[in-house]
Amino acid sequence: MTGDRTLVVVDAANVVGCVPDGWWRDRRGAAERLRDSLVPYAAAGLPGHPGPVELVLVVEGAARGVASVPEVRVEAAPGSGDDLIAELAAAARGVRSCVVVTADRELRQRAEACGASCTGPRTVRPSPPPDGA
């Protein structure tokens, strides 16, 4: 691998959907909140992938139109978010390490076939503490 920063590709729909916090009422807002919560990972990295890392948040559907911020590039999928994530993973193969953040089994298989490693949504979106904690 010749790249210096690991590429971290986040499946926005899957990661947002892992916490039933009413995201379905405002998909774009939920994607923006996820984008903002990812900012610290750009410098800190992920477990097993020290920072800095390049973060790409892939959005689709009603979440299209979310803007990038300096630490997180947002890519709007013209069709399937999974297809774009697999394309990004394939483009990184042999160039630099790539980590895909998703719980989608089929997408994980596709990404791993492209040489990426995968991790679940809790890596970037820890479960909230139970009420009263």
Coordinates of N, CA, C and O in Angstrom, one line a residue:
M1 N 0.8 -1.2 0.0 CA 0.0 0.0 0.0 C 0.9 1.2 0.0 O 1.8 1.3 0.8
T2 N 0.6 2.2 -0.8 CA 1.4 3.4 -0.9 C 0.7 4.6 -0.3 O 1.4 5.6 0.0
G3 N -0.6 4.6 -0.1 CA -1.2 5.7 0.5 C -0.9 5.9 2.0 O -0.6 4.9 2.7
D4 N -0.8 7.1 2.4 CA -0.4 7.4 3.8 C -1.6 7.4 4.8 O -1.4 7.2 6.0
R5 N -2.8 7.7 4.3 CA -3.9 7.8 5.2 C -4.9 6.7 4.8 O -5.3 6.5 3.7
T6 N -5.4 6.0 5.8 CA -6.5 5.0 5.6 C -7.7 5.7 5.2 O -8.1 6.8 5.7
L7 N -8.4 5.1 4.2 CA -9.7 5.6 3.7 C -10.8 4.9 4.5 O -10.8 3.7 4.6
V8 N -11.6 5.7 5.2 CA -12.7 5.2 6.0 C -14.0 5.6 5.3 O -14.3 6.8 5.2
V9 N -14.7 4.7 4.8 CA -16.0 4.9 4.1 C -17.2 4.5 5.0 O -17.2 3.4 5.4
V10 N -18.0 5.5 5.3 CA -19.1 5.2 6.2 C -20.4 5.2 5.4 O -20.8 6.1 4.7
D11 N -21.1 4.1 5.6 CA -22.5 3.8 5.1 C -23.5 4.6 5.9 O -24.0 4.1 6.9
A12 N -23.8 5.8 5.5 CA -24.6 6.7 6.3 C -26.0 6.1 6.6 O -26.4 6.1 7.8
A13 N -26.7 5.5 5.6 CA -28.0 5.0 5.9 C -28.0 3.9 6.9 O -28.8 3.8 7.8
N14 N -27.0 3.0 6.8 CA -26.8 1.9 7.8 C -26.5 2.4 9.2 O -27.0 1.9 10.1
V15 N -25.5 3.3 9.3 CA -25.1 3.8 10.6 C -26.2 4.6 11.3 O -26.4 4.4 12.4
V16 N -26.8 5.5 10.5 CA -27.9 6.3 11.1 C -29.0 5.3 11.5 O -29.6 5.5 12.6
G17 N -29.3 4.3 10.7 CA -30.4 3.4 11.0 C -30.2 2.5 12.2 O -31.1 1.8 12.7
C18 N -29.0 2.5 12.7 CA -28.7 1.5 13.8 C -29.2 2.0 15.2 O -29.2 1.3 16.1
V19 N -29.6 3.3 15.2 CA -30.1 3.8 16.5 C -31.5 4.4 16.3 O -31.6 5.4 15.5
P20 N -32.5 3.9 16.9 CA -33.9 4.3 16.7 C -34.2 5.6 17.4 O -34.9 5.7 18.4
D21 N -33.6 6.7 16.9 CA -33.8 8.0 17.5 C -34.7 9.0 16.8 O -34.6 10.2 17.0
G22 N -35.5 8.5 15.9 CA -36.4 9.3 15.1 C -35.8 9.8 13.8 O -36.4 10.7 13.1
W23 N -34.7 9.2 13.4 CA -34.0 9.7 12.2 C -34.9 9.7 11.0 O -34.7 10.5 10.0
W24 N -35.8 8.8 10.9 CA -36.7 8.7 9.7 C -37.6 9.9 9.5 O -38.1 10.1 8.4
R25 N -37.7 10.7 10.5 CA -38.5 12.0 10.3 C -37.7 13.1 9.6 O -38.3 14.0 9.1
D26 N -36.4 13.0 9.7 CA -35.5 14.0 9.0 C -34.2 13.3 8.6 O -33.2 13.4 9.3
R27 N -34.2 12.6 7.5 CA -33.1 11.8 7.1 C -31.8 12.7 6.8 O -30.7 12.3 7.1
R28 N -32.1 13.8 6.2 CA -31.0 14.7 5.9 C -30.3 15.2 7.2 O -29.1 15.3 7.3
G29 N -31.2 15.7 8.1 CA -30.7 16.1 9.4 C -29.9 15.1 10.1 O -28.9 15.3 10.7
A30 N -30.4 13.8 10.1 CA -29.7 12.7 10.7 C -28.3 12.5 10.1 O -27.3 12.2 10.8
A31 N -28.3 12.6 8.7 CA -27.0 12.4 8.1 C -26.0 13.6 8.4 O -24.8 13.3 8.6
E32 N -26.5 14.8 8.6 CA -25.7 15.9 9.0 C -25.2 15.7 10.4 O -24.0 16.0 10.7
R33 N -26.0 15.2 11.3 CA -25.5 15.0 12.7 C -24.5 13.9 12.7 O -23.5 14.0 13.4
L34 N -24.7 12.8 11.9 CA -23.6 11.8 11.8 C -22.3 12.4 11.2 O -21.3 12.1 11.8
R35 N -22.4 13.1 10.2 CA -21.2 13.8 9.6 C -20.5 14.6 10.7 O -19.3 14.4 10.8
D36 N -21.2 15.4 11.4 CA -20.6 16.2 12.5 C -20.0 15.3 13.6 O -18.9 15.7 14.1
S37 N -20.6 14.2 13.9 CA -20.0 13.3 14.9 C -18.8 12.6 14.5 O -18.0 12.1 15.3
L38 N -18.6 12.5 13.1 CA -17.4 11.8 12.6 C -16.2 12.7 12.6 O -15.0 12.2 12.6
V39 N -16.3 14.0 12.7 CA -15.2 14.9 12.7 C -14.0 14.5 13.5 O -12.9 14.5 13.0
P40 N -14.2 14.1 14.8 CA -13.0 13.8 15.6 C -12.2 12.6 15.1 O -11.0 12.4 15.4
Y41 N -12.9 11.7 14.4 CA -12.2 10.5 13.9 C -11.2 10.8 12.8 O -10.3 10.0 12.6
A42 N -11.4 11.9 12.1 CA -10.4 12.3 11.1 C -9.0 12.4 11.6 O -8.0 11.9 11.0
A43 N -8.9 13.0 12.8 CA -7.5 13.1 13.4 C -7.2 11.9 14.3 O -6.1 11.4 14.3
A44 N -8.2 11.3 15.0 CA -7.9 10.3 15.9 C -7.8 8.9 15.3 O -7.2 8.0 15.8
G45 N -8.5 8.7 14.2 CA -8.6 7.4 13.6 C -9.6 6.4 14.2 O -10.4 6.9 15.0
L46 N -9.5 5.2 13.8 CA -10.4 4.1 14.4 C -9.5 3.1 15.0 O -8.3 3.0 14.7
P47 N -10.1 2.2 15.9 CA -9.3 1.2 16.4 C -8.6 0.3 15.4 O -9.2 -0.1 14.4
G48 N -7.3 0.2 15.5 CA -6.5 -0.5 14.5 C -6.1 0.3 13.3 O -5.4 -0.2 12.4
H49 N -6.6 1.5 13.2 CA -6.3 2.4 12.1 C -6.0 3.8 12.7 O -6.9 4.7 12.7
P50 N -4.8 4.1 13.1 CA -4.5 5.4 13.7 C -4.7 6.5 12.8 O -4.5 6.4 11.6
G51 N -5.0 7.7 13.3 CA -5.2 8.8 12.5 C -3.9 9.5 12.1 O -2.8 9.1 12.6
P52 N -4.0 10.4 11.2 CA -5.2 10.8 10.6 C -5.7 9.9 9.5 O -4.9 9.1 8.9
V53 N -7.0 9.9 9.3 CA -7.6 9.1 8.3 C -8.4 10.0 7.4 O -8.8 11.1 7.8
E54 N -8.7 9.5 6.2 CA -9.6 10.2 5.3 C -11.0 9.7 5.4 O -11.2 8.5 5.2
L55 N -12.0 10.5 5.8 CA -13.3 10.1 6.0 C -14.2 10.4 4.9 O -14.3 11.6 4.4
V56 N -15.0 9.5 4.4 CA -16.0 9.7 3.3 C -17.3 9.1 3.8 O -17.4 8.0 4.2
L57 N -18.3 10.0 3.9 CA -19.7 9.6 4.3 C -20.5 9.5 3.0 O -20.7 10.5 2.3
V58 N -21.0 8.3 2.8 CA -21.8 8.1 1.6 C -23.3 8.2 1.9 O -23.8 7.4 2.8
V59 N -24.0 9.1 1.3 CA -25.4 9.3 1.5 C -26.2 9.0 0.3 O -25.6 9.0 -0.9
E60 N -27.5 8.7 0.4 CA -28.3 8.4 -0.7 C -29.7 8.9 -0.4 O -30.0 9.3 0.8
G61 N -30.6 8.8 -1.4 CA -32.0 9.2 -1.2 C -32.2 10.6 -0.6 O -31.6 11.5 -1.0
A62 N -33.1 10.6 0.4 CA -33.4 11.9 1.1 C -32.3 12.6 1.7 O -32.4 13.8 2.0
A63 N -31.2 11.9 1.9 CA -30.0 12.5 2.6 C -29.1 13.2 1.6 O -28.1 13.8 2.0
R64 N -29.4 13.1 0.3 CA -28.6 13.8 -0.7 C -28.6 15.3 -0.4 O -29.6 15.8 0.0
G65 N -27.5 15.9 -0.7 CA -27.5 17.4 -0.5 C -26.8 17.8 0.8 O -26.6 18.9 1.0
V66 N -26.4 16.8 1.6 CA -25.6 17.1 2.8 C -24.2 17.5 2.3 O -23.6 16.9 1.5
A67 N -23.8 18.6 2.8 CA -22.5 19.2 2.4 C -21.3 18.6 3.1 O -21.4 18.1 4.3
S68 N -20.2 18.6 2.5 CA -18.9 18.1 3.1 C -18.5 19.2 4.1 O -18.9 20.4 4.0
V69 N -17.6 18.8 5.0 CA -16.9 19.7 5.9 C -15.5 19.4 5.8 O -15.1 18.3 5.2
P70 N -14.5 20.2 6.2 CA -13.1 19.9 6.0 C -12.7 18.5 6.4 O -11.8 17.9 5.7
E71 N -13.2 18.0 7.5 CA -12.7 16.7 8.0 C -13.5 15.5 7.4 O -13.0 14.4 7.5
V72 N -14.6 15.7 6.8 CA -15.5 14.6 6.3 C -16.0 15.0 4.9 O -16.8 15.9 4.7
R73 N -15.6 14.2 3.9 CA -16.1 14.4 2.5 C -17.4 13.6 2.4 O -17.5 12.5 2.8
V74 N -18.4 14.3 1.9 CA -19.7 13.6 1.7 C -19.9 13.3 0.2 O -19.7 14.2 -0.6
E75 N -20.2 12.1 -0.1 CA -20.4 11.7 -1.4 C -21.9 11.2 -1.6 O -22.3 10.3 -0.8
A76 N -22.6 11.9 -2.5 CA -24.0 11.5 -2.7 C -24.0 10.4 -3.8 O -23.6 10.7 -4.9
A77 N -24.6 9.3 -3.5 CA -24.7 8.2 -4.4 C -25.8 8.6 -5.5 O -26.9 8.9 -5.1
P78 N -25.5 8.5 -6.7 CA -26.5 8.7 -7.8 C -27.6 7.7 -7.8 O -28.7 7.9 -8.2
G79 N -27.2 6.5 -7.3 CA -28.2 5.4 -7.2 C -28.0 4.7 -5.9 O -28.3 5.3 -4.8
S80 N -27.5 3.5 -5.9 CA -27.4 2.7 -4.7 C -26.1 3.2 -3.9 O -25.0 3.3 -4.5
G81 N -26.3 3.5 -2.6 CA -25.2 3.8 -1.8 C -24.2 2.7 -1.7 O -23.0 2.9 -1.7
D82 N -24.7 1.5 -1.7 CA -23.8 0.3 -1.6 C -22.9 0.2 -2.8 O -21.7 -0.2 -2.7
D83 N -23.5 0.5 -4.0 CA -22.6 0.5 -5.2 C -21.5 1.5 -5.1 O -20.4 1.1 -5.5
L84 N -21.8 2.7 -4.7 CA -20.7 3.7 -4.5 C -19.7 3.3 -3.5 O -18.5 3.5 -3.7
I85 N -20.1 2.7 -2.4 CA -19.2 2.3 -1.4 C -18.3 1.2 -1.9 O -17.0 1.2 -1.7
A86 N -18.8 0.2 -2.6 CA -18.0 -0.8 -3.3 C -17.0 -0.2 -4.3 O -15.9 -0.7 -4.3
E87 N -17.5 0.8 -5.0 CA -16.6 1.4 -6.0 C -15.4 2.1 -5.3 O -14.3 2.1 -5.7
L88 N -15.7 2.8 -4.2 CA -14.6 3.5 -3.4 C -13.6 2.5 -2.8 O -12.4 2.7 -2.9
A89 N -14.2 1.4 -2.3 CA -13.3 0.3 -1.8 C -12.4 -0.2 -2.9 O -11.2 -0.5 -2.7
A90 N -13.0 -0.5 -4.1 CA -12.3 -1.1 -5.2 C -11.2 -0.1 -5.6 O -10.0 -0.5 -6.0
A91 N -11.5 1.2 -5.7 CA -10.5 2.2 -6.1 C -9.3 2.3 -5.1 O -8.2 2.6 -5.6
A92 N -9.5 2.0 -3.9 CA -8.4 2.0 -2.9 C -7.5 0.8 -2.9 O -6.4 0.8 -2.4
R93 N -8.0 -0.3 -3.5 CA -7.3 -1.6 -3.5 C -5.9 -1.4 -4.1 O -5.7 -0.8 -5.1
G94 N -4.9 -1.8 -3.3 CA -3.5 -1.7 -3.8 C -2.9 -0.4 -3.6 O -1.7 -0.2 -3.9
V95 N -3.7 0.6 -3.2 CA -3.2 2.0 -3.1 C -3.1 2.4 -1.7 O -2.1 3.0 -1.2
R96 N -4.1 2.1 -0.9 CA -4.1 2.4 0.5 C -5.1 1.5 1.3 O -6.0 0.9 0.6
S97 N -5.0 1.5 2.6 CA -5.9 0.7 3.4 C -7.3 1.4 3.3 O -7.4 2.6 3.2
C98 N -8.3 0.5 3.3 CA -9.7 1.0 3.3 C -10.5 0.3 4.3 O -10.4 -1.0 4.4
V99 N -11.3 1.0 5.1 CA -12.2 0.4 6.1 C -13.6 0.9 5.7 O -13.8 2.1 5.5
V100 N -14.6 0.0 5.7 CA -15.9 0.3 5.4 C -16.7 0.1 6.7 O -16.6 -0.9 7.4
V101 N -17.5 1.1 7.1 CA -18.3 1.1 8.3 C -19.7 0.8 8.0 O -20.4 1.7 7.4
T102 N -20.2 -0.4 8.3 CA -21.5 -0.8 8.0 C -21.8 -2.1 8.7 O -20.9 -2.9 9.1
A103 N -23.1 -2.4 8.9 CA -23.5 -3.7 9.4 C -24.2 -4.5 8.3 O -24.6 -5.6 8.6
D104 N -24.3 -4.0 7.2 CA -24.9 -4.7 6.0 C -24.1 -5.8 5.6 O -23.0 -5.6 5.0
R105 N -24.6 -7.0 5.8 CA -23.8 -8.2 5.4 C -23.3 -8.3 4.0 O -22.2 -8.6 3.7
E106 N -24.3 -8.0 3.1 CA -24.0 -8.1 1.7 C -22.9 -7.1 1.3 O -22.0 -7.4 0.5
L107 N -23.1 -5.9 1.8 CA -22.1 -4.8 1.5 C -20.7 -5.2 2.1 O -19.7 -4.9 1.5
R108 N -20.7 -5.7 3.3 CA -19.4 -6.2 3.9 C -18.7 -7.2 3.0 O -17.5 -7.1 2.7
Q109 N -19.5 -8.1 2.4 CA -18.9 -9.1 1.5 C -18.3 -8.5 0.3 O -17.2 -8.8 -0.2
R110 N -19.1 -7.5 -0.3 CA -18.6 -6.8 -1.5 C -17.3 -6.0 -1.2 O -16.4 -6.0 -2.0
A111 N -17.3 -5.3 -0.1 CA -16.2 -4.5 0.3 C -15.0 -5.3 0.6 O -13.8 -5.0 0.1
E112 N -15.1 -6.4 1.3 CA -14.0 -7.3 1.6 C -13.5 -8.0 0.3 O -12.3 -8.2 0.2
A113 N -14.3 -8.2 -0.7 CA -13.9 -8.8 -2.0 C -13.0 -7.8 -2.7 O -12.2 -8.1 -3.6
C114 N -13.2 -6.5 -2.4 CA -12.4 -5.4 -3.0 C -11.1 -5.1 -2.2 O -10.4 -4.2 -2.5
G115 N -10.9 -5.9 -1.1 CA -9.7 -5.7 -0.3 C -9.9 -4.8 0.9 O -8.9 -4.6 1.6
A116 N -11.1 -4.3 1.2 CA -11.3 -3.5 2.3 C -11.6 -4.3 3.6 O -12.0 -5.5 3.5
S117 N -11.3 -3.8 4.7 CA -11.8 -4.4 6.0 C -13.1 -3.7 6.4 O -13.4 -2.6 5.9
C118 N -13.8 -4.3 7.2 CA -15.1 -3.8 7.6 C -15.2 -3.7 9.2 O -14.6 -4.6 9.9
T119 N -16.0 -2.8 9.6 CA -16.3 -2.7 11.0 C -17.7 -2.2 11.2 O -18.3 -1.6 10.2
G120 N -18.3 -2.4 12.3 CA -19.7 -2.1 12.5 C -19.9 -0.7 12.9 O -19.0 0.1 13.3
P121 N -21.2 -0.2 12.9 CA -21.6 1.1 13.2 C -21.2 1.6 14.6 O -20.9 2.8 14.8
R122 N -21.1 0.7 15.6 CA -20.7 1.1 16.9 C -19.3 1.7 17.0 O -18.9 2.3 17.9
T123 N -18.5 1.4 16.0 CA -17.1 1.9 15.9 C -17.2 3.5 15.9 O -16.3 4.1 16.5
V124 N -18.2 4.0 15.2 CA -18.3 5.5 15.1 C -19.5 6.0 15.7 O -19.7 7.3 15.8
R125 N -20.4 5.2 16.1 CA -21.6 5.6 16.8 C -21.9 4.7 18.0 O -22.8 3.9 17.9
P126 N -21.2 5.0 19.1 CA -21.4 4.1 20.3 C -22.9 4.2 20.7 O -23.5 5.3 20.5
S127 N -23.4 3.1 21.3 CA -24.7 3.1 21.8 C -24.8 4.2 22.9 O -23.9 4.3 23.7
P128 N -26.0 4.9 23.0 CA -26.2 5.8 24.1 C -26.3 5.1 25.4 O -26.7 3.9 25.4
P129 N -25.9 5.8 26.5 CA -26.1 5.1 27.8 C -27.5 4.9 28.1 O -28.4 5.6 27.6
P130 N -27.8 3.9 28.9 CA -29.2 3.6 29.3 C -29.8 4.8 30.1 O -29.0 5.6 30.7
D131 N -31.1 5.0 30.0 CA -31.7 6.1 30.8 C -31.3 6.1 32.2 O -31.2 5.0 32.8
G132 N -31.0 7.2 32.8 CA -30.6 7.3 34.2 C -29.2 7.0 34.5 O -28.7 7.1 35.6
A133 N -28.4 6.7 33.4 CA -26.9 6.5 33.6 C -26.2 7.8 33.7 O -26.5 8.8 33.2

